[in-house]
Amino acid sequence: MFEQVKQTRVYQDVVEQIEEAILNGTLTTGEKLPAERELKETFSVSRGALREALRVLEQKRLIDIQLGAGGGAIVREVTPEVMMDGLSLLVRSQKVPLESLKEFRMDIEGNIARLAAERANAEDVARLQAILGLAKASLDNQEGWEAYVQADAQVHMTLARITGNTIYEYIQTAIHENINRYYAEFLEHDESVLCDHYQDLCNIVNAVADGDGERACDQMRLHLNRLGK
Amino acid sequence: MFEQVKQTRVYQDVVEQIEEAILNGTLTTGEKLPAERELKETFSVSRGALREALRVLEQKRLIDIQLGAGGGAIVREVTPEVMMDGLSLLVRSQKVPLESLKEFRMDIEGNIARLAAERANAEDVARLQAILGLAKASLDNQEGWEAYVQADAQVHMTLARITGNTIYEYIQTAIHENINRYYAEFLEHDESVLCDHYQDLCNIVNAVADGDGERACDQMRLHLNRLGK
DNA sequence: ATAGGTTTAATGGTTCAACCATTAGCTGGC
DNA sequence: GCCAGCTAATGGTTGAACCATTAAACCTAT
């Protein structure tokens, strides 16, 4: 019947007010909030409490804070980037079974590949093939895996961008920044493995070029499944 | 060639040290950190700076803070829950095209339905059918849409749980807490709409009962597509 | 007049000290 | 043995002071 009285902390109230103002558009991207010493009067809180609130908003990627005269809190643009921290923590904590992460990744990147295949135009395909060219060159010239890994990442990122859905773009970034970097360390560098890997990428890009979403999805999943061991 | 010198703030250093300790297991779930007045000595920072660090860690869901004697910061378990805040901000900001959100949701929930169909045992199916029974009853008895909406949410959540992948479970929660709640307000309450909606749920559950992943996925996507308008 | 340095003031970053509010545990009286 | 009240530990909050960084105003020498 009754709810537990929630513990109120003044900084939380400040966070909620500013957050609400940002999300509902009262505060717009790029706008500068008043100085701390002014804000603390507005909210009638101490500077310490206000600063705790600003720390939280900064952590949420809702504001940036600039130092010096004329500095202060500036409202950031809200983008799917805000989803990256969570996934990053999840991976780094290793509290979630690797299988679950792998499954999630295969589903996400499979969908990305499918959508990319359905939506890629000639220019997109050309860009993908150019990246493949670089990858092939770095393999042939024995430039080592450094350049190759970079090319691989670019293929994945480009596919995400082709979908035109920024959510996928940022999730792909988060995956690369976390999961993939982890695997990359254990990736064997011998030639046959890299060649298989390269062939996978070719298969995916070819499917995209053909506009065959299902095949692109399947090839991507095969590719990731092989990596995951 | 050179990198921009990053601005160092003492609280950030404290955050990183504690975060690292939590993620690498030096600090384990449930463990209690020393009192603020002790921690500030350990890190050689002021209590204000330390508290800013604790606010950030709290926001990241890495610690809980208890009040009173014997209170203090307690290390939380890291779960996919940490991903919810980002998605929540994204939806509330309305800065991301509804189409993108809808597409993302259809892909995620489609995958959930497919996995659930592939993995559901007899008990799972029985649970789903029981929920459908409640939904049907609330429709027949004209109990209004309140009970029905709740049953609908339970179907989605149960499917996510059946996948056995906690990432999907939490993403589904985030979706329900944000996207779905938004749509629910605009859902028409007239009988024919609700009946169509109910029929969708039946189709999905039937596909799951048959172990037909593809059909479950398709039905789920159809269902969501109809809602999105 | 302009280039270049210097001063000034605004502003975030940090610290310290004090006090309040909540809570767990102890203590003493019944 | 139990309950009331006291005590101390601990997070919550405040105010004041000072430091570090930055932008803008202000000189000064050529």
Coordinates of C-alpha atoms (C1' of nucleotides) in Angstrom, one line a residue:
Chain A
M1 CA 0.0 0.0 0.0
F2 CA 2.7 2.4 0.9
E3 CA 6.0 2.8 -0.8
Q4 CA 9.4 3.0 0.9
V5 CA 10.4 6.6 1.4
K6 CA 13.2 7.1 -1.0
Q7 CA 16.3 8.6 0.4
T8 CA 16.7 12.1 -1.0
R9 CA 20.0 13.6 -1.7
V10 CA 20.1 17.2 -2.9
Y11 CA 22.6 16.4 -5.7
Q12 CA 20.1 13.9 -7.1
D13 CA 17.4 16.5 -7.3
V14 CA 19.8 18.8 -9.2
V15 CA 20.8 16.0 -11.6
E16 CA 17.1 15.3 -12.4
Q17 CA 16.2 18.9 -13.0
I18 CA 19.1 19.5 -15.4
E19 CA 18.7 16.1 -17.1
E20 CA 15.1 16.8 -17.6
A21 CA 15.8 20.2 -19.1
I22 CA 18.4 18.7 -21.5
L23 CA 16.1 15.8 -22.6
N24 CA 13.0 17.8 -23.1
G25 CA 14.9 20.5 -25.1
T26 CA 14.8 23.4 -22.6
L27 CA 18.5 23.2 -22.7
T28 CA 19.8 22.7 -26.2
T29 CA 23.0 21.2 -27.5
G30 CA 26.0 23.5 -27.1
E31 CA 24.2 25.8 -24.7
K32 CA 26.3 26.9 -21.7
L33 CA 25.0 26.6 -18.2
P34 CA 25.6 29.4 -15.7
A35 CA 28.7 29.3 -13.6
E36 CA 28.9 27.0 -10.6
R37 CA 28.7 29.9 -8.1
E38 CA 25.6 31.1 -9.8
L39 CA 24.0 27.7 -10.2
K40 CA 24.4 26.9 -6.6
E41 CA 22.3 30.0 -5.8
T42 CA 19.7 29.0 -8.3
F43 CA 19.3 25.5 -6.7
S44 CA 20.0 26.7 -3.2
V45 CA 22.6 24.1 -2.5
S46 CA 26.2 24.1 -1.6
R47 CA 28.9 24.2 -4.2
G48 CA 30.0 20.7 -3.2
A49 CA 26.5 19.2 -3.8
L50 CA 26.2 21.0 -7.1
R51 CA 29.6 19.7 -8.2
E52 CA 28.6 16.2 -7.4
A53 CA 25.6 16.7 -9.6
L54 CA 27.8 18.0 -12.4
R55 CA 30.1 15.0 -12.1
V56 CA 27.1 12.7 -12.6
L57 CA 25.9 14.6 -15.6
E58 CA 29.4 14.5 -17.0
Q59 CA 29.6 10.8 -16.5
K60 CA 26.3 10.4 -18.3
R61 CA 27.8 12.2 -21.2
L62 CA 25.1 14.9 -21.0
I63 CA 27.5 17.8 -20.4
D64 CA 31.1 18.7 -21.0
I65 CA 33.0 21.0 -18.6
Q66 CA 35.5 23.5 -19.7
L67 CA 38.1 25.1 -17.5
G68 CA 39.1 28.7 -17.1
A69 CA 37.4 32.1 -17.6
G70 CA 34.2 31.8 -19.6
G71 CA 34.3 28.0 -19.0
G72 CA 31.5 25.9 -17.4
A73 CA 29.1 23.2 -18.3
I74 CA 28.2 22.8 -21.9
V75 CA 25.3 20.6 -23.0
R76 CA 26.4 17.8 -25.2
E77 CA 24.5 16.2 -28.1
V78 CA 22.8 12.9 -27.0
T79 CA 23.9 10.2 -29.4
P80 CA 23.9 6.4 -29.2
E81 CA 27.4 6.8 -27.8
V82 CA 25.8 6.8 -24.4
M83 CA 25.3 3.1 -24.8
M84 CA 29.1 2.4 -25.0
D85 CA 29.9 2.7 -21.3
G86 CA 27.5 0.0 -20.3
L87 CA 28.8 -2.5 -22.8
S88 CA 32.3 -1.6 -22.0
L89 CA 31.8 -2.3 -18.3
L90 CA 30.1 -5.6 -19.1
V91 CA 33.0 -6.9 -21.1
R92 CA 35.7 -5.7 -18.8
S93 CA 34.0 -7.2 -15.8
Q94 CA 34.0 -10.7 -17.3
K95 CA 30.9 -11.3 -15.2
V96 CA 28.9 -12.2 -18.2
P97 CA 29.5 -15.6 -19.9
L98 CA 31.6 -15.2 -23.0
E99 CA 29.0 -17.3 -24.8
S100 CA 26.4 -14.7 -24.1
L101 CA 28.6 -11.9 -25.4
K102 CA 29.5 -14.0 -28.4
E103 CA 25.8 -14.8 -29.1
F104 CA 24.9 -11.1 -28.7
R105 CA 27.7 -10.0 -31.0
M106 CA 26.8 -12.6 -33.7
D107 CA 23.2 -11.5 -33.7
I108 CA 24.1 -7.8 -33.8
E109 CA 26.7 -8.0 -36.4
G110 CA 24.6 -10.5 -38.4
N111 CA 21.8 -8.0 -38.5
I112 CA 24.3 -5.2 -39.5
A113 CA 25.5 -7.3 -42.4
R114 CA 22.0 -8.1 -43.5
L115 CA 20.9 -4.4 -43.4
A116 CA 24.1 -3.3 -45.1
A117 CA 23.6 -5.7 -47.9
E118 CA 20.0 -4.5 -48.4
R119 CA 21.0 -0.8 -48.4
A120 CA 24.5 -0.5 -49.8
N121 CA 24.8 1.6 -53.0
A122 CA 27.6 1.4 -55.6
E123 CA 29.8 3.9 -53.7
D124 CA 29.5 1.9 -50.4
V125 CA 30.5 -1.3 -52.2
A126 CA 33.5 0.5 -53.8
R127 CA 34.6 1.7 -50.4
L128 CA 34.4 -1.8 -48.9
Q129 CA 36.4 -3.3 -51.8
A130 CA 39.0 -0.6 -51.4
I131 CA 39.4 -1.6 -47.8
L132 CA 39.7 -5.2 -48.9
G133 CA 42.4 -4.2 -51.3
L134 CA 44.4 -2.6 -48.5
A135 CA 44.0 -5.7 -46.4
K136 CA 45.2 -7.9 -49.2
A137 CA 48.2 -5.7 -49.8
S138 CA 49.2 -5.8 -46.2
L139 CA 49.0 -9.5 -46.3
D140 CA 51.1 -9.9 -49.5
N141 CA 53.7 -7.4 -48.3
Q142 CA 54.0 -9.1 -45.0
E143 CA 53.5 -5.8 -43.4
G144 CA 52.5 -7.7 -40.4
W145 CA 49.1 -8.0 -38.8
E146 CA 49.0 -4.4 -37.5
A147 CA 47.7 -2.9 -40.8
Y148 CA 45.6 -6.0 -41.4
V149 CA 43.7 -5.7 -38.1
Q150 CA 43.0 -2.1 -38.8
A151 CA 41.6 -3.0 -42.2
D152 CA 39.4 -5.7 -40.6
A153 CA 38.0 -3.2 -38.1
Q154 CA 37.3 -0.8 -41.0
V155 CA 35.2 -3.4 -42.8
H156 CA 33.0 -3.9 -39.7
M157 CA 32.7 -0.2 -39.0
T158 CA 31.9 0.6 -42.6
L159 CA 29.1 -2.0 -42.7
A160 CA 27.6 -0.5 -39.6
R161 CA 27.7 2.9 -41.2
I162 CA 26.0 1.7 -44.3
T163 CA 23.0 0.6 -42.3
G164 CA 22.3 4.3 -41.7
N165 CA 21.2 3.4 -38.2
T166 CA 23.4 5.3 -35.7
I167 CA 22.5 2.8 -32.9
Y168 CA 24.3 0.0 -34.8
E169 CA 27.1 2.3 -35.6
Y170 CA 27.8 3.0 -31.9
I171 CA 27.2 -0.6 -30.8
Q172 CA 29.7 -1.7 -33.4
T173 CA 32.2 0.8 -32.1
A174 CA 31.7 -0.5 -28.6
I175 CA 32.1 -4.0 -29.7
H176 CA 35.3 -3.2 -31.5
E177 CA 36.7 -1.2 -28.6
N178 CA 36.1 -4.0 -26.2
I179 CA 35.3 -7.5 -27.4
N180 CA 37.3 -7.5 -30.6
R181 CA 40.4 -5.9 -29.1
Y182 CA 40.4 -8.7 -26.6
Y183 CA 40.3 -11.4 -29.2
A184 CA 42.8 -9.6 -31.4
E185 CA 45.5 -10.3 -28.8
F186 CA 44.9 -14.0 -29.1
L187 CA 44.6 -14.1 -32.8
E188 CA 47.2 -16.3 -34.3
H189 CA 49.4 -14.6 -36.8
D190 CA 50.3 -17.4 -39.0
E191 CA 49.5 -17.0 -42.6
S192 CA 46.9 -19.6 -43.0
V193 CA 44.7 -18.2 -40.3
L194 CA 45.0 -14.7 -41.7
C195 CA 44.2 -16.0 -45.2
D196 CA 41.0 -17.7 -43.9
H197 CA 40.1 -14.5 -42.1
Y198 CA 40.6 -12.5 -45.3
Q199 CA 38.6 -14.9 -47.3
D200 CA 35.7 -14.5 -44.8
L201 CA 35.8 -10.7 -45.3
C202 CA 35.7 -11.2 -49.0
N203 CA 32.7 -13.5 -48.8
I204 CA 30.8 -10.9 -46.6
V205 CA 31.6 -8.0 -49.0
N206 CA 30.6 -10.1 -52.0
A207 CA 27.3 -10.9 -50.4
V208 CA 26.8 -7.2 -49.7
A209 CA 27.7 -6.3 -53.3
D210 CA 25.1 -8.8 -54.5
G211 CA 22.6 -7.3 -52.2
D212 CA 22.0 -10.7 -50.6
G213 CA 21.1 -9.9 -47.0
E214 CA 20.7 -13.5 -45.8
R215 CA 24.0 -14.6 -47.2
A216 CA 25.8 -11.5 -45.8
C217 CA 24.3 -12.3 -42.4
D218 CA 25.3 -16.0 -42.6
Q219 CA 28.8 -15.2 -43.7
M220 CA 29.3 -12.7 -40.9
R221 CA 28.1 -15.2 -38.3
L222 CA 30.4 -17.9 -39.7
H223 CA 33.2 -15.4 -39.6
L224 CA 32.6 -14.4 -36.0
N225 CA 32.0 -17.9 -34.9
R226 CA 35.4 -18.9 -36.2
L227 CA 37.1 -16.1 -34.3
G228 CA 35.4 -16.9 -31.0
K229 CA 36.9 -20.3 -30.8
Chain B
M1 CA 52.5 13.2 -33.6
F2 CA 51.8 14.5 -30.2
E3 CA 48.6 13.9 -28.2
Q4 CA 46.7 16.6 -26.4
V5 CA 47.7 16.7 -22.8
K6 CA 44.7 15.3 -20.9
Q7 CA 43.4 17.4 -18.1
T8 CA 43.9 15.4 -14.9
R9 CA 41.4 15.7 -12.1
V10 CA 42.1 13.9 -8.9
Y11 CA 38.6 12.4 -8.6
Q12 CA 39.1 10.7 -12.0
D13 CA 42.2 9.0 -10.8
V14 CA 40.3 7.7 -7.8
V15 CA 37.5 6.5 -10.0
E16 CA 39.9 4.6 -12.2
Q17 CA 41.7 2.9 -9.3
I18 CA 38.5 1.7 -7.7
E19 CA 36.9 0.8 -11.0
E20 CA 39.9 -1.2 -11.9
A21 CA 39.9 -3.0 -8.6
I22 CA 36.3 -3.9 -9.0
L23 CA 36.6 -5.1 -12.6
N24 CA 39.7 -7.2 -12.0
G25 CA 38.3 -8.8 -9.0
T26 CA 40.5 -7.2 -6.3
L27 CA 37.3 -5.9 -4.8
T28 CA 34.6 -8.5 -4.9
T29 CA 30.8 -8.2 -5.0
G30 CA 29.4 -7.3 -1.6
E31 CA 32.7 -6.1 -0.2
K32 CA 32.6 -2.9 1.8
L33 CA 35.0 -0.1 1.1
P34 CA 36.6 1.8 4.0
A35 CA 34.8 4.8 5.4
E36 CA 35.1 8.1 3.4
R37 CA 37.4 9.7 6.1
E38 CA 39.7 6.7 5.8
L39 CA 39.6 6.4 2.0
K40 CA 40.5 10.1 1.6
E41 CA 43.7 9.4 3.6
T42 CA 44.5 6.4 1.4
F43 CA 44.2 8.4 -1.8
S44 CA 45.5 11.6 -0.2
V45 CA 42.7 13.6 -1.6
S46 CA 40.1 15.8 0.1
R47 CA 36.8 14.4 1.1
G48 CA 35.0 16.5 -1.6
A49 CA 37.1 15.0 -4.4
L50 CA 36.6 11.5 -3.0
R51 CA 32.9 12.0 -2.8
E52 CA 32.8 13.1 -6.4
A53 CA 34.5 9.9 -7.3
L54 CA 32.0 7.9 -5.3
R55 CA 29.1 9.7 -7.1
V56 CA 30.5 8.6 -10.4
L57 CA 31.0 5.0 -9.4
E58 CA 27.5 5.0 -8.0
Q59 CA 26.1 6.4 -11.3
K60 CA 28.0 3.6 -13.1
R61 CA 26.2 1.1 -10.9
L62 CA 29.5 -0.2 -9.6
I63 CA 28.8 0.6 -5.9
D64 CA 25.9 1.2 -3.6
I65 CA 26.2 3.6 -0.7
Q66 CA 24.6 3.0 2.7
L67 CA 23.9 5.6 5.3
G68 CA 24.6 5.6 9.0
A69 CA 26.9 3.8 11.3
G70 CA 28.7 0.8 9.6
G71 CA 27.5 2.2 6.3
G72 CA 29.7 3.1 3.3
A73 CA 30.3 2.0 -0.3
I74 CA 29.4 -1.6 -1.2
V75 CA 30.6 -3.2 -4.4
R76 CA 27.7 -4.2 -6.6
E77 CA 27.5 -7.1 -8.9
V78 CA 28.1 -6.1 -12.5
T79 CA 25.2 -7.2 -14.7
P80 CA 23.9 -6.3 -18.1
E81 CA 21.8 -3.9 -16.2
V82 CA 24.5 -1.3 -16.7
M83 CA 23.4 -1.1 -20.3
M84 CA 20.0 0.2 -19.4
D85 CA 20.9 3.8 -18.6
G86 CA 22.3 4.4 -22.0
L87 CA 19.3 3.1 -23.9
S88 CA 17.0 5.0 -21.5
L89 CA 18.8 8.3 -22.2
L90 CA 18.7 7.6 -25.9
V91 CA 14.9 7.1 -26.0
R92 CA 14.1 9.9 -23.7
S93 CA 16.2 12.4 -25.7
Q94 CA 14.3 11.7 -28.8
K95 CA 17.5 12.7 -30.7
V96 CA 17.6 9.3 -32.4
P97 CA 15.1 8.8 -35.3
L98 CA 12.1 6.6 -34.2
E99 CA 12.8 4.5 -37.2
S100 CA 16.2 3.6 -36.0
L101 CA 14.9 2.7 -32.6
K102 CA 12.1 0.6 -34.1
E103 CA 14.5 -1.2 -36.4
F104 CA 16.8 -1.9 -33.5
R105 CA 14.0 -3.2 -31.4
M106 CA 12.6 -5.4 -34.1
D107 CA 16.0 -7.0 -34.7
I108 CA 16.6 -7.5 -31.0
E109 CA 13.2 -8.9 -30.2
G110 CA 13.2 -10.9 -33.3
N111 CA 16.4 -12.6 -32.2
I112 CA 15.0 -13.1 -28.8
A113 CA 11.9 -14.8 -30.2
R114 CA 14.1 -17.1 -32.4
L115 CA 16.4 -18.1 -29.6
A116 CA 13.5 -18.6 -27.2
A117 CA 11.8 -20.9 -29.8
E118 CA 15.0 -22.9 -30.2
R119 CA 15.5 -23.3 -26.4
A120 CA 12.1 -23.4 -24.7
N121 CA 11.3 -26.5 -22.8
A122 CA 7.9 -27.8 -21.9
E123 CA 7.8 -25.8 -18.7
D124 CA 8.7 -22.6 -20.5
V125 CA 5.9 -23.1 -23.0
A126 CA 3.4 -23.8 -20.2
R127 CA 4.4 -20.6 -18.5
L128 CA 3.9 -18.6 -21.7
Q129 CA 0.5 -20.2 -22.3
A130 CA -0.5 -19.4 -18.7
I131 CA 0.3 -15.8 -19.3
L132 CA -1.8 -15.8 -22.5
G133 CA -4.6 -17.3 -20.5
L134 CA -4.5 -14.3 -18.2
A135 CA -4.4 -12.0 -21.1
K136 CA -7.4 -13.6 -22.7
A137 CA -9.3 -13.5 -19.4
S138 CA -8.7 -9.8 -18.9
L139 CA -9.9 -9.2 -22.4
D140 CA -13.1 -11.2 -22.0
N141 CA -13.9 -9.7 -18.6
Q142 CA -13.4 -6.2 -19.9
E143 CA -11.0 -5.6 -17.0
G144 CA -9.6 -2.9 -19.1
W145 CA -6.3 -2.6 -20.7
E146 CA -4.3 -2.3 -17.5
A147 CA -4.1 -6.0 -16.8
Y148 CA -3.7 -6.8 -20.5
V149 CA -0.7 -4.5 -21.0
Q150 CA 0.9 -6.2 -18.0
A151 CA 0.4 -9.6 -19.5
D152 CA 1.8 -8.4 -22.8
A153 CA 4.9 -7.2 -21.1
Q154 CA 5.3 -10.5 -19.3
V155 CA 5.2 -12.4 -22.6
H156 CA 8.1 -10.4 -23.9
M157 CA 10.1 -10.6 -20.7
T158 CA 9.5 -14.3 -20.4
L159 CA 10.8 -14.9 -23.9
A160 CA 13.9 -13.0 -23.1
R161 CA 14.5 -15.0 -20.0
I162 CA 14.0 -18.3 -22.0
T163 CA 17.0 -17.3 -24.1
G164 CA 19.2 -17.8 -21.1
N165 CA 21.2 -14.8 -22.2
T166 CA 21.2 -12.1 -19.5
I167 CA 22.2 -9.5 -22.0
Y168 CA 18.9 -10.0 -23.9
E169 CA 17.0 -10.1 -20.6
Y170 CA 18.3 -6.6 -19.6
I171 CA 17.9 -5.1 -23.0
Q172 CA 14.3 -6.3 -23.1
T173 CA 13.8 -4.7 -19.7
A174 CA 15.3 -1.5 -21.0
I175 CA 13.1 -1.6 -24.1
H176 CA 10.0 -2.2 -22.0
E177 CA 10.8 0.5 -19.5
N178 CA 11.3 3.0 -22.2
I179 CA 10.1 2.4 -25.7
N180 CA 7.1 0.2 -25.0
R181 CA 5.8 2.4 -22.2
Y182 CA 5.8 5.3 -24.7
Y183 CA 3.8 3.4 -27.2
A184 CA 1.4 2.0 -24.6
E185 CA 0.1 5.5 -24.1
F186 CA -0.9 5.8 -27.7
L187 CA -2.3 2.3 -28.0
E188 CA -5.9 2.4 -28.9
H189 CA -8.1 0.6 -26.5
D190 CA -10.9 -0.5 -28.8
E191 CA -11.6 -4.1 -28.8
S192 CA -10.6 -5.0 -32.4
V193 CA -7.1 -3.6 -31.9
L194 CA -6.6 -5.5 -28.7
C195 CA -7.9 -8.7 -30.3
D196 CA -5.4 -8.3 -33.1
H197 CA -2.7 -7.7 -30.6
Y198 CA -3.7 -10.8 -28.6
Q199 CA -3.7 -12.9 -31.7
D200 CA -0.2 -11.8 -32.5
L201 CA 1.0 -13.0 -29.1
C202 CA -0.7 -16.3 -29.7
N203 CA 1.0 -16.7 -33.0
I204 CA 4.4 -16.0 -31.4
V205 CA 3.8 -18.4 -28.5
N206 CA 2.6 -21.1 -30.9
A207 CA 5.8 -20.7 -32.9
V208 CA 7.8 -21.1 -29.8
A209 CA 5.8 -24.1 -28.7
D210 CA 6.6 -25.6 -32.1
G211 CA 10.2 -24.8 -31.8
D212 CA 10.1 -22.9 -35.0
G213 CA 12.7 -20.1 -34.6
E214 CA 12.2 -18.5 -37.9
R215 CA 8.4 -18.3 -37.6
A216 CA 8.7 -16.9 -34.0
C217 CA 11.1 -14.3 -35.3
D218 CA 8.9 -13.3 -38.2
Q219 CA 5.8 -13.2 -36.0
M220 CA 7.5 -11.0 -33.5
R221 CA 8.6 -8.6 -36.1
L222 CA 5.2 -8.5 -37.6
H223 CA 3.8 -7.8 -34.2
L224 CA 6.2 -5.0 -33.4
N225 CA 5.8 -3.5 -36.9
R226 CA 2.1 -3.2 -36.4
L227 CA 2.5 -1.4 -33.1
G228 CA 5.1 1.1 -34.3
K229 CA 2.8 2.7 -36.9
Chain C
dA1 C1' 49.0 51.3 -35.7
dT2 C1' 50.3 46.9 -34.5
dA3 C1' 52.6 42.9 -32.4
dG4 C1' 53.6 41.1 -28.3
dG5 C1' 53.6 40.6 -23.6
dT6 C1' 51.3 41.7 -18.9
dT7 C1' 47.7 42.2 -15.9
dT8 C1' 43.1 41.2 -14.4
dA9 C1' 39.1 38.9 -13.5
dA10 C1' 36.1 34.9 -14.2
dT11 C1' 35.7 30.2 -13.5
dG12 C1' 36.5 25.4 -12.5
dG13 C1' 39.5 22.4 -9.2
dT14 C1' 40.8 21.4 -4.5
dT15 C1' 41.1 21.5 0.3
dC16 C1' 39.7 22.0 5.2
dA17 C1' 36.7 22.4 9.0
dA18 C1' 32.4 22.2 10.9
dC19 C1' 28.0 20.6 11.7
dC20 C1' 23.6 17.7 10.5
dA21 C1' 21.0 13.2 9.9
dT22 C1' 20.9 8.4 10.0
dT23 C1' 22.0 4.1 11.8
dA24 C1' 24.0 0.1 14.5
dG25 C1' 25.3 -1.2 18.7
dC26 C1' 25.8 -0.7 23.6
dT27 C1' 24.0 0.2 28.2
dG28 C1' 21.1 0.5 31.9
dG29 C1' 16.8 0.3 34.2
dC30 C1' 12.5 -2.1 34.6
Chain D
dG1 C1' 14.7 -10.6 29.1
dC2 C1' 13.3 -6.6 26.9
dC3 C1' 12.8 -2.0 25.7
dA4 C1' 14.3 3.0 25.8
dG5 C1' 17.7 5.9 25.3
dC6 C1' 22.4 7.0 24.8
dT7 C1' 26.7 6.9 22.0
dA8 C1' 29.6 6.7 18.4
dA9 C1' 30.4 5.8 13.5
dT10 C1' 29.4 7.3 9.1
dG11 C1' 27.4 9.5 5.0
dG12 C1' 25.2 14.2 3.7
dT13 C1' 25.7 19.2 3.5
dT14 C1' 27.5 23.6 4.0
dG15 C1' 30.8 27.7 3.9
dA16 C1' 35.0 29.7 3.2
dA17 C1' 39.3 29.9 1.4
dC18 C1' 42.8 29.2 -1.9
dC19 C1' 44.9 27.3 -6.4
dA20 C1' 45.2 26.7 -11.6
dT21 C1' 43.6 27.7 -16.0
dT22 C1' 41.8 30.6 -19.3
dA23 C1' 39.9 34.6 -22.0
dA24 C1' 39.8 39.3 -22.4
dA25 C1' 41.4 43.8 -21.5
dC26 C1' 45.3 46.6 -21.2
dC27 C1' 49.6 48.3 -21.8
dT28 C1' 54.3 49.0 -24.2
dA29 C1' 57.8 49.2 -27.5
dT30 C1' 58.8 49.4 -32.2

